[in-house]
PDB file of C-alpha atoms in Angstrom:
ATOM      1  CA  MET A 593      10.991 169.622 -67.655  1.00  0.00           C
ATOM      2  CA  ASP A 594      12.640 172.874 -66.634  1.00  0.00           C
ATOM      3  CA  TRP A 595      15.818 171.599 -64.947  1.00  0.00           C
ATOM      4  CA  PHE A 596      16.504 175.039 -63.453  1.00  0.00           C
ATOM      5  CA  ALA A 597      13.043 175.787 -62.047  1.00  0.00           C
ATOM      6  CA  PRO A 598      13.253 176.733 -58.334  1.00  0.00           C
ATOM      7  CA  VAL A 599      12.252 173.994 -55.892  1.00  0.00           C
ATOM      8  CA  ASP A 600      10.883 174.684 -52.423  1.00  0.00           C
ATOM      9  CA  ALA A 601      10.953 171.334 -50.647  1.00  0.00           C
ATOM     10  CA  TYR A 602      12.069 172.112 -47.096  1.00  0.00           C
ATOM     11  CA  CYS A 603      10.872 174.163 -44.174  1.00  0.00           C
ATOM     12  CA  GLU A 604      13.945 176.398 -43.964  1.00  0.00           C
ATOM     13  CA  ARG A 605      13.737 177.595 -47.588  1.00  0.00           C
ATOM     14  CA  THR A 606      11.880 180.883 -47.954  1.00  0.00           C
ATOM     15  CA  GLY A 607      12.898 181.855 -51.509  1.00  0.00           C
ATOM     16  CA  PRO A 608      15.189 181.073 -54.468  1.00  0.00           C
ATOM     17  CA  ASP A 609      18.252 182.792 -52.966  1.00  0.00           C
ATOM     18  CA  TYR A 610      21.572 180.959 -52.596  1.00  0.00           C
ATOM     19  CA  TRP A 611      21.563 181.226 -48.793  1.00  0.00           C
ATOM     20  CA  SER A 612      17.858 180.588 -48.315  1.00  0.00           C
ATOM     21  CA  GLU A 613      18.743 177.329 -46.521  1.00  0.00           C
ATOM     22  CA  PRO A 614      21.920 178.207 -44.582  1.00  0.00           C
ATOM     23  CA  ILE A 615      21.641 175.487 -41.931  1.00  0.00           C
ATOM     24  CA  ASN A 616      20.616 172.794 -44.403  1.00  0.00           C
ATOM     25  CA  ALA A 617      23.521 173.873 -46.606  1.00  0.00           C
ATOM     26  CA  LEU A 618      26.204 174.131 -43.930  1.00  0.00           C
ATOM     27  CA  THR A 619      25.343 170.828 -42.242  1.00  0.00           C
ATOM     28  CA  ASN A 620      26.449 169.095 -45.431  1.00  0.00           C
ATOM     29  CA  LEU A 621      29.927 169.662 -44.043  1.00  0.00           C
ATOM     30  CA  ALA A 622      29.112 166.655 -41.844  1.00  0.00           C
ATOM     31  CA  PHE A 623      29.301 164.418 -44.929  1.00  0.00           C
ATOM     32  CA  LEU A 624      32.656 165.875 -45.942  1.00  0.00           C
ATOM     33  CA  LEU A 625      34.086 165.523 -42.436  1.00  0.00           C
ATOM     34  CA  ALA A 626      32.779 161.974 -42.073  1.00  0.00           C
ATOM     35  CA  ALA A 627      34.276 161.034 -45.451  1.00  0.00           C
ATOM     36  CA  VAL A 628      37.699 162.437 -44.554  1.00  0.00           C
ATOM     37  CA  LEU A 629      37.735 160.788 -41.130  1.00  0.00           C
ATOM     38  CA  ILE A 630      36.727 157.359 -42.398  1.00  0.00           C
ATOM     39  CA  TRP A 631      39.135 157.655 -45.363  1.00  0.00           C
ATOM     40  CA  ARG A 632      42.013 157.986 -42.907  1.00  0.00           C
ATOM     41  CA  ARG A 633      40.976 154.672 -41.323  1.00  0.00           C
ATOM     42  CA  LEU A 634      40.940 152.864 -44.670  1.00  0.00           C
ATOM     43  CA  GLN A 635      44.676 152.499 -45.201  1.00  0.00           C
ATOM     44  CA  GLY A 636      46.441 149.319 -46.227  1.00  0.00           C
ATOM     45  CA  PRO A 637      45.644 146.433 -48.574  1.00  0.00           C
ATOM     46  CA  GLY A 638      42.083 145.293 -49.201  1.00  0.00           C
ATOM     47  CA  MET A 639      40.558 148.687 -48.462  1.00  0.00           C
ATOM     48  CA  ALA A 640      39.895 149.818 -52.051  1.00  0.00           C
ATOM     49  CA  MET A 641      36.130 149.305 -51.807  1.00  0.00           C
ATOM     50  CA  GLY A 642      36.025 151.202 -48.543  1.00  0.00           C
ATOM     51  CA  ARG A 643      37.940 154.113 -50.029  1.00  0.00           C
ATOM     52  CA  LEU A 644      35.550 154.134 -52.972  1.00  0.00           C
ATOM     53  CA  MET A 645      32.589 154.314 -50.589  1.00  0.00           C
ATOM     54  CA  ALA A 646      34.299 157.103 -48.629  1.00  0.00           C
ATOM     55  CA  GLY A 647      34.801 158.993 -51.891  1.00  0.00           C
ATOM     56  CA  VAL A 648      31.117 158.647 -52.739  1.00  0.00           C
ATOM     57  CA  LEU A 649      30.265 159.820 -49.216  1.00  0.00           C
ATOM     58  CA  PHE A 650      32.250 162.990 -49.933  1.00  0.00           C
ATOM     59  CA  VAL A 651      30.362 163.471 -53.209  1.00  0.00           C
ATOM     60  CA  ILE A 652      27.056 163.048 -51.332  1.00  0.00           C
ATOM     61  CA  GLY A 653      27.976 166.119 -49.306  1.00  0.00           C
ATOM     62  CA  ILE A 654      28.779 168.128 -52.437  1.00  0.00           C
ATOM     63  CA  GLY A 655      25.577 167.065 -54.192  1.00  0.00           C
ATOM     64  CA  SER A 656      23.444 167.894 -51.181  1.00  0.00           C
ATOM     65  CA  TRP A 657      25.214 171.270 -50.788  1.00  0.00           C
ATOM     66  CA  LEU A 658      24.383 172.114 -54.395  1.00  0.00           C
ATOM     67  CA  PHE A 659      20.739 171.174 -53.912  1.00  0.00           C
ATOM     68  CA  HIS A 660      20.313 173.212 -50.731  1.00  0.00           C
ATOM     69  CA  THR A 661      21.918 176.282 -52.305  1.00  0.00           C
ATOM     70  CA  HIS A 662      20.690 175.968 -55.921  1.00  0.00           C
ATOM     71  CA  ALA A 663      17.394 174.161 -55.318  1.00  0.00           C
ATOM     72  CA  ASN A 664      16.166 172.906 -58.702  1.00  0.00           C
ATOM     73  CA  PRO A 665      15.483 169.548 -60.422  1.00  0.00           C
ATOM     74  CA  LEU A 666      19.047 169.327 -61.774  1.00  0.00           C
ATOM     75  CA  THR A 667      20.706 169.736 -58.383  1.00  0.00           C
ATOM     76  CA  SER A 668      18.078 167.431 -56.890  1.00  0.00           C
ATOM     77  CA  LEU A 669      19.404 164.768 -59.246  1.00  0.00           C
ATOM     78  CA  MET A 670      22.959 165.596 -58.138  1.00  0.00           C
ATOM     79  CA  ASP A 671      21.753 165.088 -54.572  1.00  0.00           C
ATOM     80  CA  VAL A 672      20.064 161.726 -55.126  1.00  0.00           C
ATOM     81  CA  VAL A 673      22.416 159.947 -57.561  1.00  0.00           C
ATOM     82  CA  PRO A 674      25.423 159.724 -55.176  1.00  0.00           C
ATOM     83  CA  ILE A 675      23.162 158.347 -52.439  1.00  0.00           C
ATOM     84  CA  VAL A 676      21.898 155.628 -54.774  1.00  0.00           C
ATOM     85  CA  ALA A 677      25.495 154.922 -55.827  1.00  0.00           C
ATOM     86  CA  PHE A 678      26.516 154.454 -52.185  1.00  0.00           C
ATOM     87  CA  ILE A 679      23.613 152.074 -51.559  1.00  0.00           C
ATOM     88  CA  LEU A 680      24.520 149.961 -54.582  1.00  0.00           C
ATOM     89  CA  LEU A 681      28.205 149.869 -53.635  1.00  0.00           C
ATOM     90  CA  TYR A 682      27.384 148.806 -50.104  1.00  0.00           C
ATOM     91  CA  VAL A 683      24.968 146.092 -51.206  1.00  0.00           C
ATOM     92  CA  PHE A 684      27.703 144.724 -53.473  1.00  0.00           C
ATOM     93  CA  ALA A 685      30.376 144.902 -50.755  1.00  0.00           C
ATOM     94  CA  ALA A 686      28.091 143.420 -48.093  1.00  0.00           C
ATOM     95  CA  THR A 687      26.977 140.532 -50.299  1.00  0.00           C
ATOM     96  CA  ARG A 688      30.513 139.752 -51.444  1.00  0.00           C
ATOM     97  CA  ASP A 689      32.347 140.192 -48.160  1.00  0.00           C
ATOM     98  CA  TYR A 690      29.824 139.297 -45.449  1.00  0.00           C
ATOM     99  CA  PHE A 691      28.336 136.310 -47.252  1.00  0.00           C
ATOM    100  CA  GLY A 692      31.425 135.295 -49.217  1.00  0.00           C
ATOM    101  CA  ALA A 693      29.563 135.494 -52.521  1.00  0.00           C
ATOM    102  CA  ARG A 694      31.427 135.555 -55.805  1.00  0.00           C
ATOM    103  CA  PRO A 695      31.621 138.999 -57.423  1.00  0.00           C
ATOM    104  CA  TRP A 696      29.173 138.085 -60.181  1.00  0.00           C
ATOM    105  CA  VAL A 697      26.651 136.864 -57.598  1.00  0.00           C
ATOM    106  CA  ALA A 698      27.111 140.072 -55.602  1.00  0.00           C
ATOM    107  CA  ALA A 699      26.573 142.046 -58.816  1.00  0.00           C
ATOM    108  CA  VAL A 700      23.298 140.210 -59.504  1.00  0.00           C
ATOM    109  CA  VAL A 701      22.095 140.834 -55.936  1.00  0.00           C
ATOM    110  CA  THR A 702      23.061 144.493 -56.287  1.00  0.00           C
ATOM    111  CA  ALA A 703      21.083 144.786 -59.512  1.00  0.00           C
ATOM    112  CA  GLY A 704      18.165 143.264 -57.620  1.00  0.00           C
ATOM    113  CA  PHE A 705      18.005 146.371 -55.446  1.00  0.00           C
ATOM    114  CA  ILE A 706      16.292 148.227 -58.305  1.00  0.00           C
ATOM    115  CA  PRO A 707      13.213 145.943 -58.509  1.00  0.00           C
ATOM    116  CA  TYR A 708      13.248 145.655 -54.708  1.00  0.00           C
ATOM    117  CA  ALA A 709      12.966 149.441 -54.429  1.00  0.00           C
ATOM    118  CA  ALA A 710      10.372 149.561 -57.206  1.00  0.00           C
ATOM    119  CA  LEU A 711       8.202 147.123 -55.236  1.00  0.00           C
ATOM    120  CA  THR A 712       8.677 148.498 -51.737  1.00  0.00           C
ATOM    121  CA  VAL A 713       8.677 152.276 -52.270  1.00  0.00           C
ATOM    122  CA  PRO A 714       4.989 152.294 -53.374  1.00  0.00           C
ATOM    123  CA  LEU A 715       4.144 150.320 -50.231  1.00  0.00           C
ATOM    124  CA  PHE A 716       5.906 152.828 -47.980  1.00  0.00           C
ATOM    125  CA  GLN A 717       4.168 155.658 -49.863  1.00  0.00           C
ATOM    126  CA  GLN A 718       0.921 154.358 -48.389  1.00  0.00           C
ATOM    127  CA  VAL A 719       2.187 155.107 -44.866  1.00  0.00           C
ATOM    128  CA  PRO A 720       0.513 158.357 -43.707  1.00  0.00           C
ATOM    129  CA  GLY A 721       2.917 161.223 -43.156  1.00  0.00           C
ATOM    130  CA  LEU A 722       5.993 159.503 -44.573  1.00  0.00           C
ATOM    131  CA  GLY A 723       5.983 161.649 -47.717  1.00  0.00           C
ATOM    132  CA  SER A 724       9.144 161.745 -49.810  1.00  0.00           C
ATOM    133  CA  SER A 725      11.013 159.773 -47.132  1.00  0.00           C
ATOM    134  CA  ALA A 726       9.208 156.718 -48.518  1.00  0.00           C
ATOM    135  CA  SER A 727      11.885 156.634 -51.220  1.00  0.00           C
ATOM    136  CA  TYR A 728      14.523 155.888 -48.563  1.00  0.00           C
ATOM    137  CA  ALA A 729      12.454 153.673 -46.249  1.00  0.00           C
ATOM    138  CA  PRO A 730      13.345 150.385 -48.028  1.00  0.00           C
ATOM    139  CA  VAL A 731      17.012 150.916 -47.102  1.00  0.00           C
ATOM    140  CA  PRO A 732      16.839 150.398 -43.302  1.00  0.00           C
ATOM    141  CA  LEU A 733      14.536 147.457 -43.980  1.00  0.00           C
ATOM    142  CA  LEU A 734      17.150 145.888 -46.257  1.00  0.00           C
ATOM    143  CA  ILE A 735      19.927 146.556 -43.743  1.00  0.00           C
ATOM    144  CA  GLY A 736      17.778 144.886 -41.097  1.00  0.00           C
ATOM    145  CA  VAL A 737      17.313 141.828 -43.309  1.00  0.00           C
ATOM    146  CA  TYR A 738      21.089 141.552 -43.794  1.00  0.00           C
ATOM    147  CA  ALA A 739      21.602 141.893 -40.035  1.00  0.00           C
ATOM    148  CA  LEU A 740      19.051 139.161 -39.372  1.00  0.00           C
ATOM    149  CA  LEU A 741      20.652 136.796 -41.890  1.00  0.00           C
ATOM    150  CA  LEU A 742      24.108 137.421 -40.433  1.00  0.00           C
ATOM    151  CA  ARG A 743      23.210 137.174 -36.737  1.00  0.00           C
ATOM    152  CA  ARG A 744      24.780 133.702 -36.340  1.00  0.00           C
ATOM    153  CA  ARG A 745      27.384 133.780 -39.099  1.00  0.00           C
ATOM    154  CA  LEU A 746      28.848 137.192 -38.206  1.00  0.00           C
ATOM    155  CA  PRO A 747      27.259 138.453 -34.965  1.00  0.00           C
ATOM    156  CA  GLN A 748      29.499 141.542 -34.685  1.00  0.00           C
ATOM    157  CA  VAL A 749      28.692 142.587 -38.233  1.00  0.00           C
ATOM    158  CA  ALA A 750      24.995 141.923 -37.586  1.00  0.00           C
ATOM    159  CA  ARG A 751      25.053 144.175 -34.524  1.00  0.00           C
ATOM    160  CA  GLY A 752      26.875 146.858 -36.495  1.00  0.00           C
ATOM    161  CA  LEU A 753      24.322 146.704 -39.289  1.00  0.00           C
ATOM    162  CA  ALA A 754      21.444 146.816 -36.812  1.00  0.00           C
ATOM    163  CA  THR A 755      22.983 149.935 -35.276  1.00  0.00           C
ATOM    164  CA  GLY A 756      23.246 151.468 -38.754  1.00  0.00           C
ATOM    165  CA  ALA A 757      19.605 150.645 -39.493  1.00  0.00           C
ATOM    166  CA  GLY A 758      18.567 152.240 -36.203  1.00  0.00           C
ATOM    167  CA  LEU A 759      20.541 155.398 -36.950  1.00  0.00           C
ATOM    168  CA  LEU A 760      18.956 155.610 -40.379  1.00  0.00           C
ATOM    169  CA  ILE A 761      15.456 155.232 -38.956  1.00  0.00           C
ATOM    170  CA  VAL A 762      16.098 158.107 -36.533  1.00  0.00           C
ATOM    171  CA  SER A 763      17.614 160.135 -39.367  1.00  0.00           C
ATOM    172  CA  LEU A 764      14.599 159.467 -41.594  1.00  0.00           C
ATOM    173  CA  THR A 765      12.297 160.490 -38.751  1.00  0.00           C
ATOM    174  CA  PHE A 766      13.900 163.951 -38.655  1.00  0.00           C
ATOM    175  CA  ARG A 767      13.666 164.157 -42.456  1.00  0.00           C
ATOM    176  CA  THR A 768       9.983 163.243 -42.352  1.00  0.00           C
ATOM    177  CA  LEU A 769       9.141 165.731 -39.597  1.00  0.00           C
ATOM    178  CA  ASP A 770      10.661 168.707 -41.444  1.00  0.00           C
ATOM    179  CA  GLN A 771       7.517 170.154 -43.021  1.00  0.00           C
ATOM    180  CA  ALA A 772       5.312 169.344 -40.037  1.00  0.00           C
ATOM    181  CA  SER A 773       7.678 171.196 -37.706  1.00  0.00           C
ATOM    182  CA  CYS A 774       7.684 174.518 -39.614  1.00  0.00           C
ATOM    183  CA  ALA A 775       5.141 176.228 -37.364  1.00  0.00           C
ATOM    184  CA  VAL A 776       7.135 175.360 -34.257  1.00  0.00           C
ATOM    185  CA  LEU A 777      10.699 175.359 -35.620  1.00  0.00           C
ATOM    186  CA  PRO A 778      11.135 177.654 -38.660  1.00  0.00           C
ATOM    187  CA  ILE A 779      14.485 176.090 -39.585  1.00  0.00           C
ATOM    188  CA  GLY A 780      12.844 172.677 -39.747  1.00  0.00           C
ATOM    189  CA  THR A 781      14.508 169.378 -38.889  1.00  0.00           C
ATOM    190  CA  HIS A 782      16.069 168.417 -42.223  1.00  0.00           C
ATOM    191  CA  PHE A 783      19.520 169.456 -41.033  1.00  0.00           C
ATOM    192  CA  MET A 784      19.454 166.548 -38.557  1.00  0.00           C
ATOM    193  CA  TRP A 785      19.004 164.196 -41.520  1.00  0.00           C
ATOM    194  CA  HIS A 786      22.344 165.456 -42.801  1.00  0.00           C
ATOM    195  CA  ILE A 787      24.190 165.095 -39.512  1.00  0.00           C
ATOM    196  CA  LEU A 788      22.816 161.684 -38.563  1.00  0.00           C
ATOM    197  CA  ASN A 789      23.020 160.343 -42.100  1.00  0.00           C
ATOM    198  CA  ALA A 790      26.690 161.354 -42.319  1.00  0.00           C
ATOM    199  CA  ILE A 791      27.378 159.493 -39.080  1.00  0.00           C
ATOM    200  CA  MET A 792      25.367 156.487 -40.242  1.00  0.00           C
ATOM    201  CA  LEU A 793      27.092 156.177 -43.628  1.00  0.00           C
ATOM    202  CA  ALA A 794      30.559 156.477 -42.082  1.00  0.00           C
ATOM    203  CA  TRP A 795      29.554 153.892 -39.489  1.00  0.00           C
ATOM    204  CA  MET A 796      28.434 151.475 -42.215  1.00  0.00           C
ATOM    205  CA  ILE A 797      31.855 151.810 -43.838  1.00  0.00           C
ATOM    206  CA  GLU A 798      33.482 151.254 -40.437  1.00  0.00           C
ATOM    207  CA  VAL A 799      31.484 148.035 -39.964  1.00  0.00           C
ATOM    208  CA  TRP A 800      32.796 146.843 -43.312  1.00  0.00           C
ATOM    209  CA  ARG A 801      36.365 147.916 -42.460  1.00  0.00           C
ATOM    210  CA  ARG A 802      36.382 146.008 -39.166  1.00  0.00           C
ATOM    211  CA  HIS A 803      35.125 142.903 -40.902  1.00  0.00           C
ATOM    212  CA  ARG A 804      37.813 143.140 -43.586  1.00  0.00           C
ATOM    213  CA  LEU A 805      40.487 143.432 -40.925  1.00  0.00           C
ATOM    214  CA  GLY A 806      39.042 140.331 -39.312  1.00  0.00           C
TER     215      GLY A 806
END
């Protein structure tokens, strides 16, 4: 594989130039801003996991910036890996703190996300028009399952998770519509994925923070 081969994956990109996706690039500032704002709310004891998630949220913005300015397989990896890291961290934190599971149990459940994704992504790939967003589609489903399981035990957390799942579904919708919207909107809709996803990820950390504060 040529790790530096140019990639043209989004409507806004018209060539290999650094600023070929200016809006997609600049809206990654939403991740950085969201990370800084939520970090400031994660002060005091017991917030280490939240600060770690906020740090990964910041890295998500950097990785996505690199991909939308230097679009190639290497920066694509830099874009995806921090997102996967955030998902795994949140699954661990949610299992440990919302369900009261021991750390080793939470670790096993977190590891189970890999086969879960391996089983569900191919199913979502069969959905017409979903395209590459199929790789992310199992996430709102999983959040919804957690919300359903917690609806009686922790109703406020369940509502917060359901809100997060809803935000992610809307965000994924904009991501999915990007290529189809090119003829009507030359800049595409991918930039809304950045903005809404930044809000959603910060909100998920906030749900966890409120629960920890009890």
